[in-house]
């Protein structure tokens, strides 16, 4: 028995974070036991646990998902903790020690804000020397630099992170970071230097063309370096007016245009600093995870384009920069330009809009390893100019940077295109989870759009441990709401984007914290965000009451089903689904989420109120948008999807609404038409309502519009539009063509939930109890998934044999249970771990065509022959459009001869028009209308049944 994955606030050994009351979690593995019977926490001031300050004692109520430490913490103190666990089979283990270290807490700063006496556009390097006079026990630097900063001690970079103090609502709060600099110090004279860059604090950023200075106009620094000597004495080196400034070798730069670095620049002139007036009230220990180099990639090719350009192909759309080695002659100007795609074989970057996305390096003649300091790029291709001699890929390394998130989920199937799609969604998260959940890191945007963050949040939590990441984003969101009466900006931080309050976008305030709670089972995210959640819904309620108290949301600006394909105006981005319907649906949904959060937090007086609001909205939606017999009056895929997902009608209407969605999809030739609002839920709704076959069809379509359309055109991330690139390889002329825009990557959540069948449940969040309900489809043949959940490792795997038999393998972690639904099964024919179900100790019942099993922790291998044929057969009942797309049908002369006998002439003369008109109809269903010979149809069935389905 082992205890692993010890985390504090879902982080491993956090240094200098805002922790409030720390919450511990752990995972138990390597045991045959089923569940925990008791646990004990110890917290000490030393790793040997000789100075224990807290001992919970052996307790049965300790939950591995979240234990709140009931101890007051001291500033600048490292605490060690461990956990001891007892299991139901008498297994017993004690974990290794984990630790966390507090920041300054309420301790006052010694340093003052300092501002360099330089032109405000000149990038400064601030520093001073100081003496170390004895053996150092520990040394910590507490730093905040604006806009961005990097710290060096004695010429070496402090820490491994970039872009500190990161990106947030600076007018509300300023994060400071903590660095362990103990090993960087030496006896005698030491040098600290801190370089500053613009960032979004004062550099060009936002939607107003070339706006800058959105939060401040001056560079500024605050720093305390606390040195503790072996004898217990301390010394503090702090920022004050004894520091000096020099001009940096970073000549210019911002997050959109890139950076110019002049290695030849030497400045012997020093400049004074003055005290700044930023105050201390906004300072807060960090919430942002470090942004680090998570992966490194080598270019796969040097391309010499028809236009005579030299271009590096990274083989993957990525976010970060190129690090390169050069010994170019002094004065050589090396310029790197970044782009996502080639056009006609040539370098292209017009889809970056006004962003230059360049890095310019002026060599000093010395061998150097070069990278940017205060900017990053979204790119696959890099045009290199000014490189002396032959370009070699060995000189370049792609540094993939994003927040330090642990990847916990993976999916693999028998279809390489589907596997690539999953990787595209994962790469989209890697590229856009850079402190903020951004939407496009290549162009003049790089903002934390709430809508994109909301629709992807479920997928994000399956892919990575996203708790701490969303905790910071949620904190920022709440801060932005404080002066807006609960109204949520369209982007967080709001920078200079003045839109907000849109349904589905602003509902990030309720949906994201709920998804985080569902995945990690720690209600502290709801405690932190409850005022934000409630504030947003209260804003909707006020808007409703000010417009007549109809319990419908019919006011304000809304993005609608953004970039959907069913709008009447092709130039509009808002889709064809009624805006008031979408807004009212989210009004109902978010009200219900606030009621659920209130229930969990024990706010009983609020539960009834928000449940009532939600029920009233539902009733008004039914009255406004449904006929008395249950017909939804908005005939779009998104309308049906949202109605089903958000439960907007009485149960008596369900069959009709489900059939409405099915019919709509058949009218659309089984291709999606949804945008940002409908897409995240469409496949889930289909699978949950008995139409997984249609969900698989949407997944496996490879023509436009579909996910695999982009994959077949070479996409390595998710695109902003379904056709950001046209079939001929040209960029879509309609604009907004980010090729790394993760919203539609939300299909990965359906892959986890329906292909693999792993579903967390509200009654036991944090994967303490799951619904395991995989839905196999022969078109994939096999699939497998792993999720290192908050309680441990889940695995789900299925395979369809050559004889059509189904086999599954499930791994359920210690302390967890699963309710399993096996499709198309007879429980009496199931074998579990080699035994017939009737002889096993597992409980289960037959419900319709599914077997329901209750499983505890363990490994299970299950086999059975399904009650339906998983091998699809062609027949005259197969949709005609599907038959006519299959090569096996078209190439079989005897089949085609029979089909010509029953096909109407209209099909022969104008096949495309005819197939569009009949939609999903089959030859058999058309037989009466076109007076077809049923005997010929019977002969045709015999021939078709023998053909392979493709």
Coordinates of N, CA and C in Angstrom, one line a residue, residues 303-311 342 344-347 383:
X303 N 12.4 24.5 -44.7 CA 11.7 24.7 -46.0 C 12.2 25.9 -46.7
X304 N 12.5 25.7 -48.0 CA 12.9 26.8 -48.9 C 11.7 27.0 -49.8
X305 N 11.0 28.1 -49.6 CA 9.7 28.3 -50.2 C 9.8 28.8 -51.6
X306 N 8.7 28.7 -52.4 CA 8.8 29.3 -53.8 C 9.1 30.8 -53.8
X307 N 8.8 31.5 -52.7 CA 9.1 32.9 -52.7 C 10.6 33.2 -52.3
X308 N 11.3 32.1 -52.1 CA 12.7 32.3 -51.7 C 13.0 32.5 -50.2
X309 N 12.0 32.1 -49.4 CA 12.1 32.3 -47.9 C 12.7 31.0 -47.3
X310 N 13.3 31.2 -46.2 CA 13.8 30.1 -45.4 C 12.9 29.9 -44.2
X311 N 12.2 28.8 -44.0 CA 11.2 28.6 -43.0 C 11.5 27.3 -42.2
X342 N 1.2 27.8 -44.0 CA 1.8 28.2 -45.3 C 0.6 28.4 -46.3
X344 N 0.2 28.6 -50.5 CA 0.9 28.3 -51.8 C 2.4 28.0 -51.5
X345 N 2.6 27.3 -50.4 CA 4.0 26.9 -50.1 C 4.8 28.0 -49.4
X346 N 4.3 29.2 -49.3 CA 5.0 30.3 -48.8 C 4.6 30.7 -47.4
X347 N 5.5 31.4 -46.7 CA 5.2 31.9 -45.3 C 4.0 32.8 -45.4
X383 N 9.8 32.0 -40.1 CA 10.6 32.5 -41.2 C 11.9 33.1 -40.6

